[in-house]
mmCIF file of C-alpha atoms in Angstrom:
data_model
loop_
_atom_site.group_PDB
_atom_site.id
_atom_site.type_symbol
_atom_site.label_atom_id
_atom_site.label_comp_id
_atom_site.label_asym_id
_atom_site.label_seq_id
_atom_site.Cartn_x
_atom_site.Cartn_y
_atom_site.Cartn_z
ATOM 1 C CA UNK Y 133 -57.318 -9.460 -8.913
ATOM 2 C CA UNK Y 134 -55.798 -11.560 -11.686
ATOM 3 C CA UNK Y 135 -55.339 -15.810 -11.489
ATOM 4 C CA UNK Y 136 -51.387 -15.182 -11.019
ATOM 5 C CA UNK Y 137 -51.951 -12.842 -8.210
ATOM 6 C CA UNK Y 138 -54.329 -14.888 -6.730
ATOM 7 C CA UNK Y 139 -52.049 -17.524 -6.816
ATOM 8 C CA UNK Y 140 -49.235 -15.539 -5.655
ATOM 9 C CA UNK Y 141 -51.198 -14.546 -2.431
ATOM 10 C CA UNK Y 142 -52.296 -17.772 -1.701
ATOM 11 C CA UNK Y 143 -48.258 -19.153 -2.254
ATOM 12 C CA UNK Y 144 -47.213 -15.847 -0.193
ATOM 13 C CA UNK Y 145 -49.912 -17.087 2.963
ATOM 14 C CA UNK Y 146 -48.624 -21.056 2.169
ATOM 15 C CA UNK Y 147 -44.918 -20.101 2.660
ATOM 16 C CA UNK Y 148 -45.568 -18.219 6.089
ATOM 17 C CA UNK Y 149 -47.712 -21.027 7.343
ATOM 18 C CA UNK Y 150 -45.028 -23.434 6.360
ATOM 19 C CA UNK Y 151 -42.035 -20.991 7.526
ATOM 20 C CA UNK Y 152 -43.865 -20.955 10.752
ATOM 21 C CA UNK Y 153 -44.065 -24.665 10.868
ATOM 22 C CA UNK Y 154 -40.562 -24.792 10.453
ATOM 23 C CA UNK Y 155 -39.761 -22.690 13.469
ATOM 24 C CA UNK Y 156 -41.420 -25.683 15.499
ATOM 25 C CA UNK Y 157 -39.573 -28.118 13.097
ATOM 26 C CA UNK Y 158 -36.043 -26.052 14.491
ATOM 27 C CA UNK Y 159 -36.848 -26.113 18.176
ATOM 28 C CA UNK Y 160 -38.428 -29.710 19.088
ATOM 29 C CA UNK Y 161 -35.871 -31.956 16.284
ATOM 30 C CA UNK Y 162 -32.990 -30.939 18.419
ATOM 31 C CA UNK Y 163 -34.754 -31.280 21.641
ATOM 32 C CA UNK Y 164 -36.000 -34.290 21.189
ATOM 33 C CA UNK Y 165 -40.040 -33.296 21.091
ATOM 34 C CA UNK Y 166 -42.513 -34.318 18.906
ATOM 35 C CA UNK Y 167 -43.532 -31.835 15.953
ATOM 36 C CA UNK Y 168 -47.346 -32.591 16.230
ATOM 37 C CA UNK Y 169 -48.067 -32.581 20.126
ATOM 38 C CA UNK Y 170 -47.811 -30.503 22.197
ATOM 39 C CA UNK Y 171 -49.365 -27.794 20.813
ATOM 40 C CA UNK Y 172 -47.153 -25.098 20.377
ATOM 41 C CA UNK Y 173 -45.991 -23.392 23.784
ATOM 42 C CA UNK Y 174 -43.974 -20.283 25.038
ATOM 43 C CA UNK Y 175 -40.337 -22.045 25.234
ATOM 44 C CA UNK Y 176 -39.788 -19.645 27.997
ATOM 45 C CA UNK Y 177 -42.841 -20.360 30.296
ATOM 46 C CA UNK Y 178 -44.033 -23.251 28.458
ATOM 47 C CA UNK Y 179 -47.306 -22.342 28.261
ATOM 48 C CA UNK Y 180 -49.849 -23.295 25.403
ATOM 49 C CA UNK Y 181 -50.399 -20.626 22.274
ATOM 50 C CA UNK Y 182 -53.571 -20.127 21.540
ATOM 51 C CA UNK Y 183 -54.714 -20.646 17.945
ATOM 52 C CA UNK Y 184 -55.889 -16.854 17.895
ATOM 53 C CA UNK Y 185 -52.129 -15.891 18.431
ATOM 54 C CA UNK Y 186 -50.245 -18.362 16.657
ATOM 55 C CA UNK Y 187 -50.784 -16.468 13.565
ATOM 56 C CA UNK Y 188 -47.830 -15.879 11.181
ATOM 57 C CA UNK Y 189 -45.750 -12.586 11.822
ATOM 58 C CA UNK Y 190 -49.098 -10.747 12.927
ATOM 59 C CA UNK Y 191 -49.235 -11.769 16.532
ATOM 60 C CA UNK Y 192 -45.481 -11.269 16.850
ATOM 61 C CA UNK Y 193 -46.112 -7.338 15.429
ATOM 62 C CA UNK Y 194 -49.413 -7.528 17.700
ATOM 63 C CA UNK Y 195 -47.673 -8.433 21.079
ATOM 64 C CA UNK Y 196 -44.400 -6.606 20.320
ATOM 65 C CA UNK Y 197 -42.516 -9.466 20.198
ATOM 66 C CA UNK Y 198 -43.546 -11.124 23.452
ATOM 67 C CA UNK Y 199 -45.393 -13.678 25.052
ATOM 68 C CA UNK Y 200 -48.619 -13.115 25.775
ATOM 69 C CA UNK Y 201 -48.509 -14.870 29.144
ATOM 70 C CA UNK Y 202 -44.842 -14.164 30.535
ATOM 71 C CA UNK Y 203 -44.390 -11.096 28.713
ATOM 72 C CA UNK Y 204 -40.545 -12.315 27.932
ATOM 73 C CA UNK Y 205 -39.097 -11.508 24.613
ATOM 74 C CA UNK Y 206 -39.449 -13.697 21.834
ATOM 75 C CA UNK Y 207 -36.372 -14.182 19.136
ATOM 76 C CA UNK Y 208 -36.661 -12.043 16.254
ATOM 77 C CA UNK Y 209 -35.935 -15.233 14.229
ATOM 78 C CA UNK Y 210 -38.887 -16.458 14.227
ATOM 79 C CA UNK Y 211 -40.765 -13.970 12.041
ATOM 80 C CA UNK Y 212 -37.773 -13.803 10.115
ATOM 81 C CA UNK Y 213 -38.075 -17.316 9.283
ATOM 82 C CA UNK Y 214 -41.670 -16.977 8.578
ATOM 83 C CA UNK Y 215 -40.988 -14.202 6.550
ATOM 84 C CA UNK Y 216 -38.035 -15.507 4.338
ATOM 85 C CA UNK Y 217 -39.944 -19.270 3.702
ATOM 86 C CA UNK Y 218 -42.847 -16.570 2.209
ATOM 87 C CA UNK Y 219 -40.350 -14.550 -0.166
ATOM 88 C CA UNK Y 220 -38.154 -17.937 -1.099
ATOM 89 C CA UNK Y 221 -41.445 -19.490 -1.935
ATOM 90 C CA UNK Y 222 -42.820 -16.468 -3.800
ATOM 91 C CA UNK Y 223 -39.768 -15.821 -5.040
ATOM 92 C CA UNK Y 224 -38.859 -19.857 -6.813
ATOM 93 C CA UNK Y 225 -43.201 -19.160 -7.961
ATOM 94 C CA UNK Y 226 -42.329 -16.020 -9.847
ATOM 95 C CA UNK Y 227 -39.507 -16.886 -11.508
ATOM 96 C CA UNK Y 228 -40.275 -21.040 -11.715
ATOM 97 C CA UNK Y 229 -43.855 -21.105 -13.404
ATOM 98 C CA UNK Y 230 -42.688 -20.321 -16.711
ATOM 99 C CA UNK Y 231 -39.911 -22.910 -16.592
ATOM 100 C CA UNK Y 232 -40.994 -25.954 -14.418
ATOM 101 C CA UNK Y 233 -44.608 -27.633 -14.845
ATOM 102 C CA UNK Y 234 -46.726 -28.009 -11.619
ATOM 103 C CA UNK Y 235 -45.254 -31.375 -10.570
ATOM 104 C CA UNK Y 236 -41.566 -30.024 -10.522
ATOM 105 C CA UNK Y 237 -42.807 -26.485 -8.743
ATOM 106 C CA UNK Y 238 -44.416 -28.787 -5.797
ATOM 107 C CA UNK Y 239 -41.561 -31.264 -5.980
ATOM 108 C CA UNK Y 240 -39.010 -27.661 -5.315
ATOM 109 C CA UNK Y 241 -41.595 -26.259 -2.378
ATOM 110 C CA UNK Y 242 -41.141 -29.712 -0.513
ATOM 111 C CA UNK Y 243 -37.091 -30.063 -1.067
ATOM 112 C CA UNK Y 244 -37.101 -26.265 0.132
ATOM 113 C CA UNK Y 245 -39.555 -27.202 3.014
ATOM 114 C CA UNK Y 246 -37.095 -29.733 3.890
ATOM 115 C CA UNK Y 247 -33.900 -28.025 3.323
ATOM 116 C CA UNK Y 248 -34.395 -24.838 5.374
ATOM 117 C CA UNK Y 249 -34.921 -26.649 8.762
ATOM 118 C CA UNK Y 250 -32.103 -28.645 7.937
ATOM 119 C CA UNK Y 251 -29.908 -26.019 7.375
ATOM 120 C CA UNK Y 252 -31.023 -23.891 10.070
ATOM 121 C CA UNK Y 253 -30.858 -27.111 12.927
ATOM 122 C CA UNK Y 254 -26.875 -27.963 10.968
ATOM 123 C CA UNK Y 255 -26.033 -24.071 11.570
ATOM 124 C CA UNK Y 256 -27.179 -24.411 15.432
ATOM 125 C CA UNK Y 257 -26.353 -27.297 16.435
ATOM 126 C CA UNK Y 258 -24.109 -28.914 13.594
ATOM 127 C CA UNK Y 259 -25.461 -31.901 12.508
ATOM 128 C CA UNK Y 260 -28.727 -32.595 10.095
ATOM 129 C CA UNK Y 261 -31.561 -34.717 11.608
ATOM 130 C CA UNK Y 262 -31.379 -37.509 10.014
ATOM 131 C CA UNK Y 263 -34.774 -38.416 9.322
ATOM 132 C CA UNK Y 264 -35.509 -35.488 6.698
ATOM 133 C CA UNK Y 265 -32.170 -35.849 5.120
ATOM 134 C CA UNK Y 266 -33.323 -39.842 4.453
ATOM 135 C CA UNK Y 267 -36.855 -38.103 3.494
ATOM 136 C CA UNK Y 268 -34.828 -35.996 1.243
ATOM 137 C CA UNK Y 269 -32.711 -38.366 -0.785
ATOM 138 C CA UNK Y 270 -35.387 -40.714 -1.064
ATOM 139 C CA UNK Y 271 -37.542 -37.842 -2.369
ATOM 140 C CA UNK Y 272 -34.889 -37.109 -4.880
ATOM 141 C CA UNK Y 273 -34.247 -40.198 -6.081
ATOM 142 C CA UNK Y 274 -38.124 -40.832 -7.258
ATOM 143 C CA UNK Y 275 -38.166 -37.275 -8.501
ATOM 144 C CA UNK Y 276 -35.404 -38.437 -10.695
ATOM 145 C CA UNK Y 277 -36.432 -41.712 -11.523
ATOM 146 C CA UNK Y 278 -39.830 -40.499 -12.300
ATOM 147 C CA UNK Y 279 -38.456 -37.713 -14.428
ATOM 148 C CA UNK Y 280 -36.303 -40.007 -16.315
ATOM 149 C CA UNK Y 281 -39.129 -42.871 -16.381
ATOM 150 C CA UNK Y 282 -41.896 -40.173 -18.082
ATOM 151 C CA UNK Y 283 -39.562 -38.202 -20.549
ATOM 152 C CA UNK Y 284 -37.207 -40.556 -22.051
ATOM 153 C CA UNK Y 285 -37.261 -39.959 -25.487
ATOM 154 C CA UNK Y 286 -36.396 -44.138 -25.936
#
């Protein structure tokens, strides 16, 4: 297996780690829960997921889309989301490594990292958190200054 494809795999297994990530981003922002405890939980019975079956898209395919404690149906949005973070990610690697250098590729997985959430939290519940769009524009604006700082041709 070639470098690129190595690369691609290992972007492929970042963006549904990150996609899935985001799916606890979506759910506790607007709820008012923390993103790093509780571990994550059945939002229907509440109970604790098990590293074993918190696995990207697998354990949803494994347990047919259910809990593994309640046996209640989980949305089919949340693989999907996993799934499309993957393909954007592969996707902006595939056709951004011959046109961006490494700092501008990780500078577009973090503004996408950020964006989707908010987009997905504005389309639910209509409004952006407010932390990540600060996180966002600040982000931006030392991209940009950077960017202008290091290649200015005066």
């Amino acid at each position: 297996m070639g470098d690129t494809n190595l690369l691609l795999l290992f972007i492929a297994i970042l963006g549904l780690c990150l996609g899935s990530f985001i799916n606890v981003i979506i759910y506790r922002i607007p709820n008012n829960i923390s993103i790093m405890s509780p571990r994550s939980f059945c939002v229907n019975c509440k109970s604790i997921i098990p590293i074993y079956r918190n696995i990207p898209i697998l354990t949803y395919i494994f347990q047919f889309g259910k809990c593994h404690r309640c046996n209640r149906k989980i949305s089919i949005k949340y693989p999907i989301i996993e799934l499309s973070t993957s393909l954007i990610y592969m996707l902006f690697f595939v056709y951004g490594i011959e046109q961006f250098n490494f700092i501008e590729l990780i500078f577009s997985f973090i503004i996408i990292f950020l964006l989707i959430p908010m987009c997905l939290i504005d389309m639910e519940h209509l409004y952006f958190p407010s932390k990540m769009l600060f996180t966002s524009i600040i982000l931006s604006f030392l991209y940009s200054f950077l960017t202008f700082w290091f290649n200015s041709n005066y």
